[in-house]
Amino acid sequence: PADDPRRRLVEARALIAEGRPRDALRQLEVLGATDAAAARVRGLAALAARDHGAAAAAFEVALAQRPRDAEALWGMGQIALALERMPGSRVEELRVDAVLGQGAFGVTYRVTDTRLDTTCVLKEYLPRGLAQREADGSLRAADIEAGDRFAAGLGAFIAEGRTAARLDHPNIARVLRCIETNGTAYLLMPWYPGETLDNLLQRSGTLNEDEALALARPLLDALAYLHGEGLIHRDLKPSNIYITRDGAPLLLDFGAAAAAPGRILGSAGYAAPEQYGGGEQIGPWTDIYGLSATLYRCIGGHLPAPADERMQAIGDGLADPLVPLERFAAAVDFPRVWHAVGHGLALDARER
């Protein structure tokens, strides 16, 4: 039948292939906005039409139902590539040399200061699904609906960058200055030769106890300093910890400068229970949970069960799905950190 959803999807794909993405979007209008298959094709059509905001929103619907959906993941990658600044482009006196990474709220570049001939790192506020890159390299909100969220997130990014610039701790990445131009903002930081803890773990798998302590002690000191300044990191995880060439850990993206209004900040497995709402206050204990989850991953080689799933299971009268660390690492091999990690992952903040 002409109104068969499967037929409409096939026809929409054919229209995309013919270079008629707008017609494909019209073909999909009658299908449910929450249907994963329709959302995936809608995202592909919007991507072909260069409507990155609509494409990101559609792919997020598909990924919410199928987190490993290959086409949706590819589409999100294409959006990131389309929004990145090309190597050779400039932000004032800074020349973009390479893309170092992308996140939900920004892109990080390796840049050269052409006046001083030095290498630095530049982070651009670029919230996925809310921004559109113009031909001159500037950014604007993807559409009218995204305007308020884009502006609020940009304001938070600038405020946090200014706060970061006054911090001075050997285990917190410094911010040299905040640049406001091109309809967005950038944070300029020193270039530290090394790699993220996430990359290191992908190669090595796990850490021994001495390595775990060499990581935990400086980071705890950095967190104590951060908390003394009235700031909470709220997104501690291996990809936000940088290991310099001499082995020193650095906290990155403290305070989640790019937090957009309405988003629950944190990453599954590392986010504390209070970050999922419910009225509990976020505080230093939130970062203790994130660091403990990071150490759990470093020692055990596995990600701890997400806090919201743990709370749901216990609320339903089921066992806590958090796999005990001793299942992956013998307590006798980690006498100085084993119990600390367990206490740090307590659902009740008072027990951390």
Coordinates of C-alpha atoms in Angstrom, one line a residue:
P1 CA 0.0 0.0 0.0
A2 CA 1.0 3.6 -0.6
D3 CA 0.8 4.4 3.1
D4 CA 2.9 1.5 4.2
P5 CA 5.6 2.9 6.5
R6 CA 8.2 0.6 5.0
R7 CA 7.4 1.7 1.5
R8 CA 7.7 5.4 2.6
L9 CA 11.2 4.7 4.0
V10 CA 12.3 3.0 0.8
E11 CA 11.0 5.9 -1.3
A12 CA 12.6 8.4 1.1
R13 CA 16.0 6.7 0.7
A14 CA 15.6 6.8 -3.1
L15 CA 14.8 10.5 -3.0
I16 CA 18.0 11.1 -0.9
A17 CA 20.0 9.1 -3.5
E18 CA 18.5 11.3 -6.2
G19 CA 19.6 14.5 -4.5
R20 CA 16.1 15.4 -3.3
P21 CA 16.4 15.4 0.5
R22 CA 13.7 18.0 1.0
D23 CA 11.2 15.8 -0.9
A24 CA 12.4 12.9 1.3
L25 CA 11.6 14.8 4.4
R26 CA 8.1 15.6 3.2
Q27 CA 7.7 11.9 2.4
L28 CA 8.6 11.1 6.1
E29 CA 6.3 13.7 7.7
V30 CA 3.4 11.3 8.3
L31 CA 5.7 8.8 10.2
G32 CA 6.0 8.9 13.9
A33 CA 8.7 11.2 15.3
T34 CA 9.8 8.6 17.8
D35 CA 10.1 5.6 15.4
A36 CA 13.8 4.6 15.3
A37 CA 13.8 3.6 11.6
A38 CA 12.0 6.7 10.5
A39 CA 14.3 8.9 12.7
R40 CA 17.4 7.4 11.1
V41 CA 16.2 8.1 7.5
R42 CA 14.9 11.5 8.6
G43 CA 18.4 12.3 9.9
L44 CA 20.0 11.2 6.7
A45 CA 17.7 13.4 4.7
A46 CA 18.3 16.4 6.9
L47 CA 22.1 15.8 6.7
A48 CA 21.9 15.7 2.9
A49 CA 19.9 19.0 3.1
R50 CA 22.7 20.4 5.3
D51 CA 20.2 21.0 8.2
H52 CA 22.6 19.8 10.9
G53 CA 20.4 20.7 13.8
A54 CA 17.5 18.6 12.5
A55 CA 19.8 15.8 11.5
A56 CA 21.4 15.6 15.0
A57 CA 17.9 15.6 16.7
A58 CA 16.8 12.8 14.4
F59 CA 19.9 10.7 15.0
E60 CA 19.6 11.2 18.7
V61 CA 16.1 9.7 18.6
A62 CA 17.4 6.7 16.7
L63 CA 20.4 6.2 19.1
A64 CA 18.2 6.5 22.2
Q65 CA 16.4 3.3 21.0
R66 CA 19.4 1.7 19.3
P67 CA 22.7 3.0 20.8
R68 CA 24.8 1.1 18.3
D69 CA 22.8 2.0 15.2
A70 CA 25.6 2.2 12.6
E71 CA 23.9 4.7 10.2
A72 CA 22.9 7.0 13.1
L73 CA 26.5 6.9 14.5
W74 CA 27.9 7.5 11.0
G75 CA 25.5 10.5 10.6
M76 CA 26.6 12.0 13.9
G77 CA 30.2 11.7 12.8
Q78 CA 29.4 13.4 9.5
I79 CA 27.8 16.3 11.4
A80 CA 30.9 16.7 13.6
L81 CA 33.1 16.7 10.5
A82 CA 30.9 19.3 8.8
L83 CA 31.1 21.6 11.8
E84 CA 34.8 21.3 12.5
R85 CA 37.1 24.0 11.5
M86 CA 39.4 22.9 8.6
P87 CA 43.1 22.6 9.1
G88 CA 44.7 25.9 7.9
S89 CA 41.7 28.0 9.0
R90 CA 42.3 30.8 11.6
V91 CA 40.9 32.2 14.8
E92 CA 42.6 35.5 15.2
E93 CA 46.4 34.8 15.2
L94 CA 45.8 31.0 15.8
R95 CA 46.1 28.6 12.9
V96 CA 44.2 25.3 13.2
D97 CA 46.6 22.4 12.6
A98 CA 44.5 19.3 13.6
V99 CA 41.3 18.2 15.3
L100 CA 42.1 16.5 18.7
G101 CA 38.6 15.5 19.7
Q102 CA 34.9 16.2 19.6
G103 CA 32.3 16.1 22.3
A104 CA 28.6 17.0 22.7
F105 CA 29.4 20.6 23.4
G106 CA 32.6 21.4 21.6
V107 CA 35.6 20.6 19.4
T108 CA 39.2 20.7 20.5
Y109 CA 42.0 21.6 18.1
R110 CA 45.8 21.7 18.1
V111 CA 46.7 25.2 16.9
T112 CA 49.8 27.3 16.2
D113 CA 50.1 30.8 17.6
T114 CA 51.6 32.4 14.5
R115 CA 52.9 35.4 16.4
L116 CA 54.9 33.4 19.0
D117 CA 55.4 30.2 16.9
T118 CA 54.1 28.0 19.7
T119 CA 51.7 25.1 19.8
C120 CA 48.6 25.4 21.9
V121 CA 45.2 23.8 22.3
L122 CA 42.0 25.6 21.4
K123 CA 38.5 24.4 22.5
E124 CA 35.6 25.8 20.6
Y125 CA 32.0 26.0 21.9
L126 CA 30.1 24.0 19.4
P127 CA 27.0 22.3 20.9
R128 CA 25.9 19.3 18.8
G129 CA 22.4 19.8 17.3
L130 CA 22.2 23.5 18.3
A131 CA 24.8 25.1 16.0
Q132 CA 25.2 25.7 12.3
R133 CA 28.6 26.6 10.6
E134 CA 28.4 29.5 8.1
A135 CA 30.6 29.7 5.0
D136 CA 32.8 32.3 6.7
G137 CA 33.5 29.9 9.6
S138 CA 31.3 31.7 12.1
L139 CA 28.6 29.9 14.1
R140 CA 24.9 30.6 14.6
A141 CA 22.1 28.7 16.3
A142 CA 20.7 26.0 14.1
D143 CA 17.2 27.4 14.2
I144 CA 14.9 29.6 16.2
E145 CA 14.1 26.9 18.8
A146 CA 17.8 26.3 19.4
G147 CA 18.6 30.0 19.9
D148 CA 17.9 30.3 23.6
R149 CA 19.7 27.1 24.5
F150 CA 22.7 28.0 22.3
A151 CA 23.0 31.5 23.8
A152 CA 22.6 30.2 27.4
G153 CA 25.3 27.5 26.8
L154 CA 27.6 30.0 25.2
G155 CA 27.2 32.3 28.3
A156 CA 28.0 29.4 30.6
F157 CA 31.1 28.4 28.5
I158 CA 32.5 32.0 28.7
A159 CA 31.8 32.3 32.4
E160 CA 33.5 29.0 33.2
G161 CA 36.4 29.8 30.9
R162 CA 37.0 33.0 32.9
T163 CA 36.8 31.1 36.1
A164 CA 39.3 28.5 34.8
A165 CA 41.7 31.2 33.8
R166 CA 42.2 32.2 37.5
L167 CA 42.9 28.6 38.7
D168 CA 46.5 27.6 39.5
H169 CA 47.1 24.0 40.3
P170 CA 49.7 21.6 38.7
N171 CA 47.1 19.0 38.0
I172 CA 44.5 21.2 36.4
A173 CA 44.9 22.2 32.7
R174 CA 45.4 25.9 32.6
V175 CA 43.3 28.3 30.5
L176 CA 45.4 31.1 29.0
R177 CA 42.5 33.2 27.7
C178 CA 38.9 33.2 26.5
I179 CA 38.4 34.4 22.9
E180 CA 34.9 35.7 21.9
T181 CA 34.5 35.9 18.1
N182 CA 32.8 34.2 15.1
G183 CA 29.5 34.0 17.0
T184 CA 31.0 31.6 19.5
A185 CA 33.8 31.4 22.1
Y186 CA 37.1 29.6 22.4
L187 CA 39.4 28.6 25.3
L188 CA 43.1 28.7 24.7
M189 CA 45.2 26.3 26.7
P190 CA 48.9 25.2 26.7
W191 CA 49.8 22.1 24.6
Y192 CA 50.8 19.2 26.9
P193 CA 52.5 16.3 25.1
G194 CA 50.9 13.1 26.2
E195 CA 47.5 11.4 25.9
T196 CA 44.2 11.0 27.6
L197 CA 43.8 8.3 30.3
D198 CA 41.1 6.8 28.0
N199 CA 43.6 6.3 25.2
L200 CA 46.1 4.8 27.6
L201 CA 43.6 2.3 29.0
Q202 CA 42.6 1.3 25.5
R203 CA 46.2 0.2 25.0
S204 CA 47.1 -1.2 28.4
G205 CA 43.8 -2.4 29.6
T206 CA 44.2 -1.9 33.3
L207 CA 46.6 -0.3 35.9
N208 CA 48.3 -1.9 38.8
E209 CA 48.0 -0.5 42.3
D210 CA 51.1 1.7 42.2
E211 CA 49.9 3.2 38.9
A212 CA 46.3 3.7 40.3
L213 CA 47.7 5.5 43.4
A214 CA 50.0 7.7 41.2
L215 CA 46.8 8.7 39.4
A216 CA 44.4 9.1 42.4
R217 CA 46.6 11.1 44.8
P218 CA 47.3 14.1 42.5
L219 CA 43.7 14.1 41.2
L220 CA 42.3 14.1 44.8
D221 CA 44.6 17.1 45.6
A222 CA 43.3 18.8 42.4
L223 CA 39.7 18.2 43.4
A224 CA 40.3 19.5 46.9
Y225 CA 41.7 22.7 45.4
L226 CA 38.8 22.9 42.9
H227 CA 36.2 22.4 45.7
G228 CA 37.9 25.0 47.8
E229 CA 37.3 27.4 45.0
G230 CA 33.6 26.6 45.1
L231 CA 33.7 24.5 41.8
I232 CA 32.5 21.0 41.1
H233 CA 33.9 19.1 38.1
R234 CA 30.8 16.9 37.5
D235 CA 32.2 14.9 34.6
L236 CA 35.2 13.0 35.8
K237 CA 36.0 10.1 33.5
P238 CA 39.1 8.8 31.6
S239 CA 38.6 11.0 28.6
N240 CA 38.7 14.1 30.8
I241 CA 42.0 13.1 32.5
Y242 CA 45.2 13.8 30.5
I243 CA 48.4 12.0 31.3
T244 CA 51.4 14.1 30.3
R245 CA 54.6 12.6 28.9
D246 CA 56.2 12.7 32.4
G247 CA 53.2 10.8 33.9
A248 CA 51.4 13.7 35.6
P249 CA 47.6 13.6 35.5
L250 CA 45.7 16.7 34.5
L251 CA 42.0 17.4 34.9
L252 CA 40.4 18.6 31.7
D253 CA 37.1 20.3 31.1
F254 CA 36.5 21.1 34.8
G255 CA 33.1 22.4 35.7
A256 CA 31.8 21.2 32.3
A257 CA 32.0 24.7 30.9
A258 CA 29.9 23.8 27.9
A259 CA 26.9 22.4 29.9
A260 CA 23.8 23.3 28.0
P261 CA 20.6 24.1 29.9
G262 CA 18.3 21.2 30.3
R263 CA 21.0 18.5 29.9
I264 CA 21.9 16.1 32.7
L265 CA 25.6 16.5 33.0
G266 CA 27.8 13.5 33.4
S267 CA 28.5 10.2 31.6
A268 CA 26.9 6.9 32.1
G269 CA 28.9 4.8 34.5
Y270 CA 30.7 7.8 35.9
A271 CA 27.8 10.1 36.8
A272 CA 26.7 10.0 40.4
P273 CA 23.1 9.3 41.4
E274 CA 22.4 12.9 42.2
Q275 CA 23.2 13.9 38.7
Y276 CA 20.1 12.2 37.5
G277 CA 17.8 14.5 39.5
G278 CA 15.6 13.5 42.4
G279 CA 16.4 16.6 44.5
E280 CA 19.8 15.5 45.9
Q281 CA 22.4 18.2 45.9
I282 CA 25.5 18.0 43.7
G283 CA 28.7 18.6 45.7
P284 CA 32.3 17.4 46.3
W285 CA 30.8 13.9 46.9
T286 CA 29.7 13.9 43.2
D287 CA 33.3 14.1 42.1
I288 CA 34.3 11.4 44.6
Y289 CA 31.9 9.1 42.8
G290 CA 33.3 10.0 39.4
L291 CA 36.9 9.4 40.5
S292 CA 35.9 6.1 42.1
A293 CA 34.2 5.0 39.0
T294 CA 37.3 5.9 37.0
L295 CA 39.5 3.9 39.3
Y296 CA 37.1 1.0 39.1
R297 CA 37.6 1.1 35.3
C298 CA 41.4 1.5 35.7
I299 CA 41.7 -1.5 38.1
G300 CA 38.9 -3.8 36.9
G301 CA 39.0 -3.1 33.2
H302 CA 35.2 -2.6 33.1
L303 CA 32.8 0.3 33.4
P304 CA 30.6 0.2 36.6
A305 CA 26.9 -0.1 36.2
P306 CA 25.2 3.3 35.6
A307 CA 24.0 4.9 38.8
D308 CA 20.4 5.3 37.4
E309 CA 20.2 1.6 36.6
R310 CA 21.5 0.8 40.1
M311 CA 18.9 3.0 41.7
Q312 CA 16.1 1.6 39.6
A313 CA 17.0 -2.0 40.4
I314 CA 17.2 -1.3 44.1
G315 CA 13.9 0.6 44.0
D316 CA 12.3 -2.4 42.3
G317 CA 13.5 -4.7 45.1
L318 CA 16.3 -6.2 43.0
A319 CA 20.0 -6.6 43.7
D320 CA 22.4 -3.8 43.0
P321 CA 23.7 -4.5 39.4
L322 CA 27.1 -3.1 40.3
V323 CA 29.5 -6.0 39.8
P324 CA 31.8 -6.2 42.8
L325 CA 35.3 -5.1 42.0
E326 CA 36.8 -8.4 43.3
R327 CA 35.2 -10.1 40.4
F328 CA 37.8 -8.4 38.2
A329 CA 40.7 -7.7 40.6
A330 CA 41.7 -9.5 43.7
A331 CA 41.6 -7.4 46.9
V332 CA 45.0 -8.7 47.9
D333 CA 46.5 -7.1 44.9
F334 CA 45.0 -3.7 45.7
P335 CA 44.9 -3.4 49.5
R336 CA 45.3 0.4 49.5
V337 CA 42.6 1.3 47.0
W338 CA 40.1 -1.6 46.9
H339 CA 37.9 -0.5 49.8
A340 CA 38.2 3.2 48.9
V341 CA 36.7 2.5 45.5
G342 CA 33.8 0.6 47.0
H343 CA 33.0 3.4 49.4
G344 CA 33.3 6.1 46.7
L345 CA 30.7 4.3 44.6
A346 CA 28.1 4.3 47.4
L347 CA 24.7 5.4 46.1
D348 CA 24.1 7.4 49.3
A349 CA 26.4 10.5 49.1
R350 CA 26.8 10.4 52.9
E351 CA 28.7 7.1 52.7
R352 CA 31.3 8.4 50.2

